Short mmCIF file of C-alpha atoms in Angstrom, two decimals:
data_model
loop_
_atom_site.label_atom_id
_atom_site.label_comp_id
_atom_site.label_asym_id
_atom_site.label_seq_id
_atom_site.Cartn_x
_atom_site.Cartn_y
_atom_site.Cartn_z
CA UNK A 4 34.88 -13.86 35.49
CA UNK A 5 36.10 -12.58 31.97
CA UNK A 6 36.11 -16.38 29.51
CA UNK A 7 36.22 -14.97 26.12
CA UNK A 8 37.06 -11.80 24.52
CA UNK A 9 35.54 -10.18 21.15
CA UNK A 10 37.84 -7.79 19.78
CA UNK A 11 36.50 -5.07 16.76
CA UNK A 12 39.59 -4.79 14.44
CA UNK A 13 39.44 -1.24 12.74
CA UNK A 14 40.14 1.34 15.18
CA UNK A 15 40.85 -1.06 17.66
CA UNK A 16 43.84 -3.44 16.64
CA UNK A 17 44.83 -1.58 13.54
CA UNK A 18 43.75 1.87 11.63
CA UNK A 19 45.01 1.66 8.18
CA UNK A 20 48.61 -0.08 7.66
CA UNK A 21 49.24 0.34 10.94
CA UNK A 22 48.52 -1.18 14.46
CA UNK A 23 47.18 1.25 17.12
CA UNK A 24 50.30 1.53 19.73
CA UNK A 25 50.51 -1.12 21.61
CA UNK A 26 47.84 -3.28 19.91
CA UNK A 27 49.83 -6.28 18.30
CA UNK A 28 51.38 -6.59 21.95
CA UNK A 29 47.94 -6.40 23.76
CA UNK A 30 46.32 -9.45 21.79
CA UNK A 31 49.30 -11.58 22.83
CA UNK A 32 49.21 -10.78 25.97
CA UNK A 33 45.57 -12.19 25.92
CA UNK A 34 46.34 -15.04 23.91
CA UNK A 35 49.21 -15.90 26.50
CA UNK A 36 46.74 -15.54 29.22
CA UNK A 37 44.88 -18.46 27.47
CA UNK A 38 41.51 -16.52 26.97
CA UNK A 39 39.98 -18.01 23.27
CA UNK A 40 39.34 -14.47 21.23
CA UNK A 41 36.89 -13.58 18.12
CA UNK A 42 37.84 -11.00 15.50
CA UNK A 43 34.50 -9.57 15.09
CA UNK A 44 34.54 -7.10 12.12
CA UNK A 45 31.70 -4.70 10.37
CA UNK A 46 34.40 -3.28 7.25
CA UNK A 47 32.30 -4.55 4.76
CA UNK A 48 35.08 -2.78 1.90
CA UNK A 49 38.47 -5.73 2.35
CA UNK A 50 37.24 -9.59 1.85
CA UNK A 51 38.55 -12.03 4.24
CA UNK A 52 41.64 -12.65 2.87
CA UNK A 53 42.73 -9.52 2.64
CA UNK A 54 41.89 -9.01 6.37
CA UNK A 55 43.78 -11.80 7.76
CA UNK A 56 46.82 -10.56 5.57
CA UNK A 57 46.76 -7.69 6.99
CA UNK A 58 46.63 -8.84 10.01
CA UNK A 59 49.48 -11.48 9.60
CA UNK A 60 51.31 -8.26 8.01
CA UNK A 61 50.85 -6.77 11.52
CA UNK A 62 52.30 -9.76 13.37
CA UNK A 63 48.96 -10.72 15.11
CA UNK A 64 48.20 -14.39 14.03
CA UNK A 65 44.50 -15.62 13.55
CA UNK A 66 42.97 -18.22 12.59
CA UNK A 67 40.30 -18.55 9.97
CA UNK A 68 37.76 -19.62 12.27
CA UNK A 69 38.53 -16.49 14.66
CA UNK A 70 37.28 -13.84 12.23
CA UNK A 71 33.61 -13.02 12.10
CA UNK A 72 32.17 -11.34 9.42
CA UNK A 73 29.34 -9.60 8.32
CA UNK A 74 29.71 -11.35 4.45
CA UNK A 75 30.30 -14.60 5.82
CA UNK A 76 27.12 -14.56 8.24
CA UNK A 77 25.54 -13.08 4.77
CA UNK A 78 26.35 -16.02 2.77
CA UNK A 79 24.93 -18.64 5.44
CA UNK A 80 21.54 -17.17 5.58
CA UNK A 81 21.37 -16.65 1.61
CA UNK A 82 22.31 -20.60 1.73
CA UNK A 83 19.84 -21.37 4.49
CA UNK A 84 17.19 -19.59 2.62
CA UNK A 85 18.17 -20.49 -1.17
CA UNK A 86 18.10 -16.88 -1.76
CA UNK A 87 20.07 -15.57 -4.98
CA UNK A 88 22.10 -11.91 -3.91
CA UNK A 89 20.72 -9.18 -5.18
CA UNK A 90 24.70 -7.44 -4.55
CA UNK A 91 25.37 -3.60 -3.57
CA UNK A 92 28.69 -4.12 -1.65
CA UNK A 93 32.08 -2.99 -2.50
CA UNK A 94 33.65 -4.54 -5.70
CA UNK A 95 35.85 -6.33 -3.93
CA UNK A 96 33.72 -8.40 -1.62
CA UNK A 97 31.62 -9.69 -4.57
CA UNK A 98 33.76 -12.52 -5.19
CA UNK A 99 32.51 -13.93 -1.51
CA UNK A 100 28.99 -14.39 -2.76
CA UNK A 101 30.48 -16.31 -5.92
CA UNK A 102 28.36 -19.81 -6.31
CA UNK A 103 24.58 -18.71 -4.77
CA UNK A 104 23.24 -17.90 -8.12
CA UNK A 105 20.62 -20.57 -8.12
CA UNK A 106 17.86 -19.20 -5.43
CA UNK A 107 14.53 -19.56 -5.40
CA UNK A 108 13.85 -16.11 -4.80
CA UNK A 109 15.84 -12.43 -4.24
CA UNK A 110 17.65 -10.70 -1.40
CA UNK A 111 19.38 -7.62 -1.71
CA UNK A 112 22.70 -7.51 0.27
CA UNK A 113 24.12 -3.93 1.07
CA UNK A 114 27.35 -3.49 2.58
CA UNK A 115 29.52 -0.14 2.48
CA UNK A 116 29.72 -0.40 -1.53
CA UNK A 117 31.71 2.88 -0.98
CA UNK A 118 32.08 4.35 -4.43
CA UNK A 119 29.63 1.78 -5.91
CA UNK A 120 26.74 3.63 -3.74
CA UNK A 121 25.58 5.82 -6.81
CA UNK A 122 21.90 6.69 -7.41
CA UNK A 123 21.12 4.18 -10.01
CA UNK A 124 22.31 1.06 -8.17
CA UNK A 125 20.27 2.63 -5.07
CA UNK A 126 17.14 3.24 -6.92
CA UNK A 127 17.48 -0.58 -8.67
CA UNK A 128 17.97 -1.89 -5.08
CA UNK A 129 15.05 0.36 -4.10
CA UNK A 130 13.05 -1.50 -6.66
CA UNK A 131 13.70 -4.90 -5.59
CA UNK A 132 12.85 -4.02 -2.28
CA UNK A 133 9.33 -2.92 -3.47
CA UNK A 134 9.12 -6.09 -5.46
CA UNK A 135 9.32 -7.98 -2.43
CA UNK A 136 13.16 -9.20 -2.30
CA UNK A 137 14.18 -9.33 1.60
CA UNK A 138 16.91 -6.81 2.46
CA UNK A 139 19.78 -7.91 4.27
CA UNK A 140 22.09 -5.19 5.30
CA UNK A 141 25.88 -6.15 6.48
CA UNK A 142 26.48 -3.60 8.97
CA UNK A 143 24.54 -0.23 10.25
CA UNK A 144 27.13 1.84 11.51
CA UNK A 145 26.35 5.76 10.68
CA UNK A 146 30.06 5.85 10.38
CA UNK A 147 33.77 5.21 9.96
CA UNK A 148 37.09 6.83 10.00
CA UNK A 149 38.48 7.40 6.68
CA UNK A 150 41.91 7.38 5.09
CA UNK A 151 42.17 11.10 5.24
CA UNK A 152 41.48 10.81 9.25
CA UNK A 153 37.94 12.16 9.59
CA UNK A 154 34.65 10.27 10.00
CA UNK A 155 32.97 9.57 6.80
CA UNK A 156 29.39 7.46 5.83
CA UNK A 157 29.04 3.93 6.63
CA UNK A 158 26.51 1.16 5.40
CA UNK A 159 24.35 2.09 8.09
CA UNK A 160 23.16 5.31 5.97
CA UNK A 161 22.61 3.87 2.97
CA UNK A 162 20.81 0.81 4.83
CA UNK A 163 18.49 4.15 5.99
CA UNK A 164 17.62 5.78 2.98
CA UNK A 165 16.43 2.09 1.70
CA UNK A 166 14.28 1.57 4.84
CA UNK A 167 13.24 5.06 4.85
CA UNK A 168 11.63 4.64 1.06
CA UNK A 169 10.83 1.41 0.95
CA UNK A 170 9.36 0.71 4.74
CA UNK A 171 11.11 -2.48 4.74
CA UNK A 172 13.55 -3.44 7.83
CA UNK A 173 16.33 -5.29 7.15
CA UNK A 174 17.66 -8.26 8.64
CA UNK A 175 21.16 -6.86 10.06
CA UNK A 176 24.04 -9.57 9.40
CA UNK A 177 26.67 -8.01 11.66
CA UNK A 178 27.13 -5.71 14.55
CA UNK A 179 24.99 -5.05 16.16
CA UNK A 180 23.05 -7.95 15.46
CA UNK A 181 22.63 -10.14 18.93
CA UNK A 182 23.21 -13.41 16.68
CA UNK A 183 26.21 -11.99 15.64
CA UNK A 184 27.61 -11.63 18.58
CA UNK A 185 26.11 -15.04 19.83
CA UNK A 186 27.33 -17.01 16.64
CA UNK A 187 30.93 -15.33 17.74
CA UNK A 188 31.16 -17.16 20.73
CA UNK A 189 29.70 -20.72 19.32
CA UNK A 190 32.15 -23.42 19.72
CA UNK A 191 34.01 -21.24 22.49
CA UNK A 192 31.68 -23.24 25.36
CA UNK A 193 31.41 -19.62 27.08
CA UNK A 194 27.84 -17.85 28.30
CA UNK A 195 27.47 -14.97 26.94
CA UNK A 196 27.39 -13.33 30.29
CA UNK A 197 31.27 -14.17 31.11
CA UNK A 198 32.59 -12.64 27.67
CA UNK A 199 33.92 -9.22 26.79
CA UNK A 200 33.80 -7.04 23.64
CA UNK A 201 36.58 -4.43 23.14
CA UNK A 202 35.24 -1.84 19.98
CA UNK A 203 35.45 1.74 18.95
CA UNK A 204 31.84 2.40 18.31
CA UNK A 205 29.46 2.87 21.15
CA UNK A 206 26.55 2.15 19.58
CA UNK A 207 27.01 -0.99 17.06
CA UNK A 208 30.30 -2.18 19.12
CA UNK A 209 29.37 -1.72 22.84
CA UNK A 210 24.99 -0.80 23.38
CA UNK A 211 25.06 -3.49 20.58
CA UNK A 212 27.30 -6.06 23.20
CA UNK A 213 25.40 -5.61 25.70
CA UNK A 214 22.13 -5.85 24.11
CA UNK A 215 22.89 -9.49 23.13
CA UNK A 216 23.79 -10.36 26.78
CA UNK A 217 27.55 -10.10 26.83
CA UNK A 218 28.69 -9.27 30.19
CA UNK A 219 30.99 -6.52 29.93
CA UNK A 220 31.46 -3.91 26.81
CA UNK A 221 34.72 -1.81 26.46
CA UNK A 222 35.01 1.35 24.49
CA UNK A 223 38.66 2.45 23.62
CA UNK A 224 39.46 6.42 22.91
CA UNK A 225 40.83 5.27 19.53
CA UNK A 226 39.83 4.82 15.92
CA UNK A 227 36.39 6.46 15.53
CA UNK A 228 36.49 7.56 18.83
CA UNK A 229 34.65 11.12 20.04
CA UNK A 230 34.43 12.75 23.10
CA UNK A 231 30.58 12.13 24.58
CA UNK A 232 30.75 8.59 22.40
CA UNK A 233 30.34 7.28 25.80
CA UNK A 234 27.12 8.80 26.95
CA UNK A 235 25.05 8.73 23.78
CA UNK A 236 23.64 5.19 23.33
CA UNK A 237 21.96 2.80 25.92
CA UNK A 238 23.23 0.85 27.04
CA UNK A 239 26.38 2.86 28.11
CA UNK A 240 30.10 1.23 28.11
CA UNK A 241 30.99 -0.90 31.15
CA UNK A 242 34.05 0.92 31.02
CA UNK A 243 36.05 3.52 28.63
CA UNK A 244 40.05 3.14 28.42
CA UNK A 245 42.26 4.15 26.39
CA UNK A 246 42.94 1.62 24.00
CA UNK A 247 43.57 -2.06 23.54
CA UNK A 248 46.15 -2.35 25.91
CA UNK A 249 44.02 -0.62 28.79
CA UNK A 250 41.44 -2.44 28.10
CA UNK A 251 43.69 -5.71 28.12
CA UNK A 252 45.05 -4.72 31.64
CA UNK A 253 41.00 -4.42 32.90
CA UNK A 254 40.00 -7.42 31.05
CA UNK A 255 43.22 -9.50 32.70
CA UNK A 256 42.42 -8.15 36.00
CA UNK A 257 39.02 -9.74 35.99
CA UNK A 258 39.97 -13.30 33.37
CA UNK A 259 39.24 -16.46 35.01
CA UNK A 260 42.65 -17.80 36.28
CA UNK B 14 -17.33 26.33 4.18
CA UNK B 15 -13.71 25.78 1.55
CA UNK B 16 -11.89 29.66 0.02
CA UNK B 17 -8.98 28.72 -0.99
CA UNK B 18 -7.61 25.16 -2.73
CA UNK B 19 -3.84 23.79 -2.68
CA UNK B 20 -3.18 21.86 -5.55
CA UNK B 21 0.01 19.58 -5.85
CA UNK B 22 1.57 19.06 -9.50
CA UNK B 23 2.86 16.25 -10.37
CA UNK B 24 0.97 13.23 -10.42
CA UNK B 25 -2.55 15.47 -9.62
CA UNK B 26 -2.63 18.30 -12.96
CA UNK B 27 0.03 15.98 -14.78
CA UNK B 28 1.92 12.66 -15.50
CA UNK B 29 5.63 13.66 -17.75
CA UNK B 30 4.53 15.94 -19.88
CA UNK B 31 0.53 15.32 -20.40
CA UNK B 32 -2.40 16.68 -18.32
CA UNK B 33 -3.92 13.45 -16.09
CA UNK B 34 -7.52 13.57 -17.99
CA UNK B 35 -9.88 16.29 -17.23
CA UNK B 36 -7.21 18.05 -15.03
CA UNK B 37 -6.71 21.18 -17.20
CA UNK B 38 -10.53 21.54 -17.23
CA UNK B 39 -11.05 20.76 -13.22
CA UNK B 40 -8.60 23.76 -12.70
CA UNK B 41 -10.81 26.05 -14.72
CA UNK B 42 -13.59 24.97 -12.95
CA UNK B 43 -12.14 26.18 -9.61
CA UNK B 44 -11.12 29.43 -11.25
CA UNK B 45 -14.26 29.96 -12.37
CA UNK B 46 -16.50 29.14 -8.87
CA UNK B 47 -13.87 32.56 -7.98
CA UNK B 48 -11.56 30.12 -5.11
CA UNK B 49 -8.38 31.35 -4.96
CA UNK B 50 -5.74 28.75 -6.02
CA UNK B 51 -1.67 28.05 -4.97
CA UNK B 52 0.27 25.28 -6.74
CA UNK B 53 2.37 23.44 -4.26
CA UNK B 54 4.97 21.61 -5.69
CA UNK B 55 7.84 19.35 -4.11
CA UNK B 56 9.16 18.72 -7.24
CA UNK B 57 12.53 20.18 -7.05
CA UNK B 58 14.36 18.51 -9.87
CA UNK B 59 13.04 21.20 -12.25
CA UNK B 60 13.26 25.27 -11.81
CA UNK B 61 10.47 27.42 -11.34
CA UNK B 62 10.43 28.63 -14.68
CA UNK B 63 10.45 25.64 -16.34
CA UNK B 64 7.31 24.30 -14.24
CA UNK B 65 5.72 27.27 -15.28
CA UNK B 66 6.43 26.64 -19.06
CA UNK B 67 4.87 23.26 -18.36
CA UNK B 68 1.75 24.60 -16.75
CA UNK B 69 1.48 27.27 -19.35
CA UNK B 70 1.95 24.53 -22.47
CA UNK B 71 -1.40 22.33 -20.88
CA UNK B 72 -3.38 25.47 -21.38
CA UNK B 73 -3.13 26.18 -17.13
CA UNK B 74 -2.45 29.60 -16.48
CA UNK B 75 -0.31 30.06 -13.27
CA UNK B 76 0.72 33.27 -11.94
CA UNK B 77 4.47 33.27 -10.07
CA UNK B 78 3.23 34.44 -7.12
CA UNK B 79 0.70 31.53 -7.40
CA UNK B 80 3.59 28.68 -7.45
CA UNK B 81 5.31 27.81 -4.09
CA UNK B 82 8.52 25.46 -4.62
CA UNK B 83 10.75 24.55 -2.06
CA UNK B 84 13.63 25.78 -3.63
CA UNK B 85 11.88 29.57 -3.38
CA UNK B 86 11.20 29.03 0.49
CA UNK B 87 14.69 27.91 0.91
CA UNK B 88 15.91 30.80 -0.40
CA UNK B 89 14.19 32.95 2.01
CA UNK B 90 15.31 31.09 4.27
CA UNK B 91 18.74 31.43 3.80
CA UNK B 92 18.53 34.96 3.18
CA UNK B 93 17.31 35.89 6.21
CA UNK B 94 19.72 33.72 8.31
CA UNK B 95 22.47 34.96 6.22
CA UNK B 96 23.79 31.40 5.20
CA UNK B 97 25.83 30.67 1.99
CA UNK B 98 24.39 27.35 0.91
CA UNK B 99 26.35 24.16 0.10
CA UNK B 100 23.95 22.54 -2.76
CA UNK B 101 23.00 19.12 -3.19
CA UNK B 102 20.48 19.77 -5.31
CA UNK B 103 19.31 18.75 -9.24
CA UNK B 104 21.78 20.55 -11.38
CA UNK B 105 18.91 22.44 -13.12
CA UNK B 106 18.01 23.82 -10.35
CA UNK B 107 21.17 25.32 -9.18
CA UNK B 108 20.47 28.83 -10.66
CA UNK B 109 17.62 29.92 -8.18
CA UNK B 110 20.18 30.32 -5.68
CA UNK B 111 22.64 32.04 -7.28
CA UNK B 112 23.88 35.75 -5.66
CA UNK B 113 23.85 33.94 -1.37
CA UNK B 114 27.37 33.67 -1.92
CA UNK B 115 28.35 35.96 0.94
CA UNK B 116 26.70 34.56 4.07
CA UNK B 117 28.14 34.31 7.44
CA UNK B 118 27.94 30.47 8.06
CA UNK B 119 26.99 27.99 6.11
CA UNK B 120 23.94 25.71 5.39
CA UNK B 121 23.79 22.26 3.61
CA UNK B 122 20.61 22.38 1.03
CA UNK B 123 19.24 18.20 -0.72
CA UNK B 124 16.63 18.38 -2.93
CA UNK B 125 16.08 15.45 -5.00
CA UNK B 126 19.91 15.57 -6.39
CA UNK B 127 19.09 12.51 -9.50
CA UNK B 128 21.85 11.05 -10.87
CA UNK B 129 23.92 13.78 -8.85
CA UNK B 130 23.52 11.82 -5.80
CA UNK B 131 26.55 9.51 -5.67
CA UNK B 132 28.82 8.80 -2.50
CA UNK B 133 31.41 11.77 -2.12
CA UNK B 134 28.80 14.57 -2.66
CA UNK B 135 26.76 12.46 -0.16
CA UNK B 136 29.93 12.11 2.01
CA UNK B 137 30.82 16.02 1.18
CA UNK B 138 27.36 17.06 2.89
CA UNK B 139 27.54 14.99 5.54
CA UNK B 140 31.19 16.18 6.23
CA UNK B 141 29.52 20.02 6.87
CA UNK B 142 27.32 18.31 8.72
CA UNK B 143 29.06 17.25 11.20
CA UNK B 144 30.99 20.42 10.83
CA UNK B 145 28.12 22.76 11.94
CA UNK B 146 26.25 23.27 9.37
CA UNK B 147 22.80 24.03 8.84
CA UNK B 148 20.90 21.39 7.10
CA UNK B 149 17.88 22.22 4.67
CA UNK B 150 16.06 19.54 3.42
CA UNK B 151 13.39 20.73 0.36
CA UNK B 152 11.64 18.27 0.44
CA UNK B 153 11.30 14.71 2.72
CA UNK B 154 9.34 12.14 -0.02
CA UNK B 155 10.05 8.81 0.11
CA UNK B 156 9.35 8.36 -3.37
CA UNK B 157 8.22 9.67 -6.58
CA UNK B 158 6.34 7.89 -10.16
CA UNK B 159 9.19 8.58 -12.27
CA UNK B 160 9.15 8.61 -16.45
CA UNK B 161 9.00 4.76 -16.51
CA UNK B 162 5.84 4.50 -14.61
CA UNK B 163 7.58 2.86 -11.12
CA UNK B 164 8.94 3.95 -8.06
CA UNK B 165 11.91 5.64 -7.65
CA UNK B 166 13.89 7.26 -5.11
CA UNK B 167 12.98 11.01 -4.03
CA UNK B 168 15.07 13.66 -1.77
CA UNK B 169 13.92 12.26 1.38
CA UNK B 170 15.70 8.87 1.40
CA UNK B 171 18.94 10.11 1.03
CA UNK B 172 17.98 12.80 3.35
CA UNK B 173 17.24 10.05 5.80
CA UNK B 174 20.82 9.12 5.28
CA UNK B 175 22.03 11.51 6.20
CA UNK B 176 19.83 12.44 9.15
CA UNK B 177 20.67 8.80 10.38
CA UNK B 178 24.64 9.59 10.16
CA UNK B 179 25.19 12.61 11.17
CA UNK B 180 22.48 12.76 14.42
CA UNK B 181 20.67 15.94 12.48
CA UNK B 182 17.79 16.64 11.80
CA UNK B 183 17.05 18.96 8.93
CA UNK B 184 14.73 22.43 8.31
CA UNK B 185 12.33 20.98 6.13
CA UNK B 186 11.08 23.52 3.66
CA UNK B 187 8.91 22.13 1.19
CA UNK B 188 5.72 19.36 2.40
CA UNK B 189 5.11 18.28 5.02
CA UNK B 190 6.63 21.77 6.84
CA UNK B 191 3.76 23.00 8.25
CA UNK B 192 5.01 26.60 7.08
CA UNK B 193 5.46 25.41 3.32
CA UNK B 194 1.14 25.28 3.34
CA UNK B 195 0.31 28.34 5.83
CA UNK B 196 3.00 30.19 3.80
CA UNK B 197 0.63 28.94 0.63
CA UNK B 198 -2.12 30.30 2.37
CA UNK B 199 -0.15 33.66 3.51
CA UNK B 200 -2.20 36.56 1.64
CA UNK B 201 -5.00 35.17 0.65
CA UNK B 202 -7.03 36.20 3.74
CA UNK B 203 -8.45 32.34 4.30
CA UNK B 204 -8.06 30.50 7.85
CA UNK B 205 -6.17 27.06 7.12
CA UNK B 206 -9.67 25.69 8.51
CA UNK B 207 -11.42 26.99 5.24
CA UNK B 208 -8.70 25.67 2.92
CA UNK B 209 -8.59 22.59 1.05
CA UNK B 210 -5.34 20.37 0.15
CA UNK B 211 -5.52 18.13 -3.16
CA UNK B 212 -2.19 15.70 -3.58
CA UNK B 213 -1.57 11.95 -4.86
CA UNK B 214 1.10 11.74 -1.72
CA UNK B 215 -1.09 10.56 1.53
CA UNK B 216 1.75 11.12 3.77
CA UNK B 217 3.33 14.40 2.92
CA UNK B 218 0.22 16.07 0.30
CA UNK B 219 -2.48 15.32 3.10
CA UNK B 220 -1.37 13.90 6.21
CA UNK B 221 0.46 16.80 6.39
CA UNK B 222 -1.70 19.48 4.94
CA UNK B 223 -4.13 18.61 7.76
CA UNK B 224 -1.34 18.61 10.38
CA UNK B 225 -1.09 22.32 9.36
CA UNK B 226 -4.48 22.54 10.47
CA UNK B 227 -5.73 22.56 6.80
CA UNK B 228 -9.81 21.90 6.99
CA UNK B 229 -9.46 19.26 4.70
CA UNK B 230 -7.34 17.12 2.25
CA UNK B 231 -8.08 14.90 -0.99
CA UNK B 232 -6.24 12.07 -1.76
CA UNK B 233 -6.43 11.34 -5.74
CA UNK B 234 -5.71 7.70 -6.93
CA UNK B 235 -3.42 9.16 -9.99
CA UNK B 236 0.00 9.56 -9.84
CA UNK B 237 1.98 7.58 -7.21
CA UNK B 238 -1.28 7.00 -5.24
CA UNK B 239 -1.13 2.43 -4.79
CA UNK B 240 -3.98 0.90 -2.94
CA UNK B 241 -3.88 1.30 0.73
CA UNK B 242 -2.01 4.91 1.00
CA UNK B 243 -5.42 5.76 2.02
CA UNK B 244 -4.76 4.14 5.71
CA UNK B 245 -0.70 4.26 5.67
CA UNK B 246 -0.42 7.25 7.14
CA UNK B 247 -1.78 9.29 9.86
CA UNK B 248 -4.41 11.72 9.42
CA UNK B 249 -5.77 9.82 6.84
CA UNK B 250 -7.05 11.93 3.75
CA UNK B 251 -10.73 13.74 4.57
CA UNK B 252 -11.74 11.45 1.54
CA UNK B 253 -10.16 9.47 -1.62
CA UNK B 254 -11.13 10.87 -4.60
CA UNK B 255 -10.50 9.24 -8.16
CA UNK B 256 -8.88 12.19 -9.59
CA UNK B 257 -8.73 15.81 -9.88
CA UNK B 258 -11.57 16.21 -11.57
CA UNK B 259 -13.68 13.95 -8.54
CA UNK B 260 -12.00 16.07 -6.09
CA UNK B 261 -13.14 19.85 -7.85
CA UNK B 262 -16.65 18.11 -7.86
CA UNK B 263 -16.39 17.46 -3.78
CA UNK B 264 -14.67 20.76 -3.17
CA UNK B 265 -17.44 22.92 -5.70
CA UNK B 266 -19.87 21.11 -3.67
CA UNK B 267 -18.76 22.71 0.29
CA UNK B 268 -17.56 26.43 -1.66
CA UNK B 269 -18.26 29.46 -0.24
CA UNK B 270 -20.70 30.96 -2.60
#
């Protein structure tokens, strides 16, 4: 029995300015069926705000408390450690570390600074890292589909080439962190086992899912989407549709009445 | 019973632009005792010529069929599988593979890029990558001393990034590719078993100069050496030396007359 659902946002509800067909109508259709949902998103580039704008642009309403992500969970554990950031993350999520200045030691935070990622700031993050700073990283995905349409590098690379020199680990803030996905569905009063995750990335998205002990794992044919996605990580997808509103029907299907 | 000694550059016969003490002299000595000598360097921000001009200005007289870079091997390389290269290499270093224009697929090439490492050349590489591509690495080093006296980043972290996005894994030319040291060896009429590697890098100077089946390999505690590379990585060195002039001592000593 399906209880809660976890939906990724890019390549999944929207790509770009625009939904995916049928996407907008999909989440109402769950919201009508009464299931509680989670916006659970590893775009490290757009700060909250500008998120839930664009969602509200697209006609899907949600709450503040319904979007998970990676910066927020980042923020928390700076706070619950008194750490001061350390920042290599796109410009313009800096402003959501604002205020944790007065640590009593360093983490470095790196996010997809897109752009930002130049060899200097690298090599100065490097250097903290060999200092002894901890290393957070806000999402590991290998990557995401660009503007332009074709897959281009994501945190996750960047978060490699630090590990790889360094031989430090990072703690990982968002997908496919298991307390990601757990802290998700806090407050919902829903085992793990009886919720869903609908994402476009079989490896930080769905392996990552069902890793943490969700029951079921959708992968949709959309937004980052390639052919084989579905065989290449372990665990594999509990199912593969064709988009949100496929995977609505399955997830329907199977919701607790 | 050692006939033949690899020597790595930087960091073992010099520091920036000054010999590390008594490693001018040590070289002589090895000259002298008649053992054949190759200079093995994974430096590949700098062009053969100017290495050479470096060697020459300390007083160490290096023949060009004596230096093996990277860049040189991955020129062969190329060459014979007919690839035009896509660079993402130091621009300095650019030159040595000028005239491969006119190859019938093409091959990504990183060396350690410097400051020319920023996110869309990164993303550009990755992007023929994923395209079919051949992907060269020169060199895998996690890090090198660099002209402040700390850490920095070398080739192989953003090397890892890309390896870690794209699902690739690259043709290694320079250390640790067992083929850059037999190649080393290549005309000198010496079994790996009877050669000797010297290097300041435990993982890819000596753990992998004796995965080549190298007879033996010195680790010297100049250059990037820190305390504990001795037992980081696997071999560990056939003993630590202090520096290149403790190591000629130790090799002199198990010469073939």
């Amino acid at each position: 029995m399906i209880r809660a659902v976890l939906l990724d946002l890019l390549g999944v509800v929207y790509d770009g300015d625009t939904q995916i067909a049928g996407a907008v109508a999909a989440v109402e259709h769950l919201r009508k069926a009464g299931l509680p949902l989670r916006f659970v998103s590893n775009t490290t580039r757009s700060p909250r705000d500008r998120i839930l704008a664009q969602l509200a642009a697209l006609g899907v309403r949600v709450k503040d408390e319904e979007l998970l992500t990676p910066a927020r969970a980042a923020v928390e554990w700076l706070r619950r450690h008194g750490r001061q950031p350390h920042l290599l993350v796109h410009p313009d999520l800096k402003a959501e570390f604002s205020g944790l200045d007065g640590g009593n030691g360093r983490a470095v935070v790196v996010g997809d600074a897109g752009d930002a990622f130049d060899h200097a700031s690298l090599n100065r993050v490097f250097r903290e890292l060999v200092a002894g700073a901890d290393f957070l990283a806000l999402a590991t995905n290998r990557t995401f589909k660009d503007a332009d349409g074709l897959l281009s590098l994501d945190a996750g690379a960047f978060v490699a080439a630090l590990e790889f020199a360094s031989g430090r680990s990072p703690v990982v803030l968002g997908k496919p962190s298991p307390d990601f996905f757990l802290s998700a569905l806090a407050g919902l009063n829903c085992p793990a086992a009886d919720a869903v995750m609908v994402g476009d990335d079989a490896e930080s998205d769905v392996a990552g899912a069902l890793r943490a002990g969700l029951g079921a794992a959708l992968l949709v044919r959309t937004g980052k989407y390639r052919p084989g996605d579905e065989t290449r990580f372990d665990p594999a997808p509990t199912a593969l549709v064709d988009d949100l509103a496929a995977a609505t029907d399955w997830i329907l299907s199977r919701a607790a009445a």
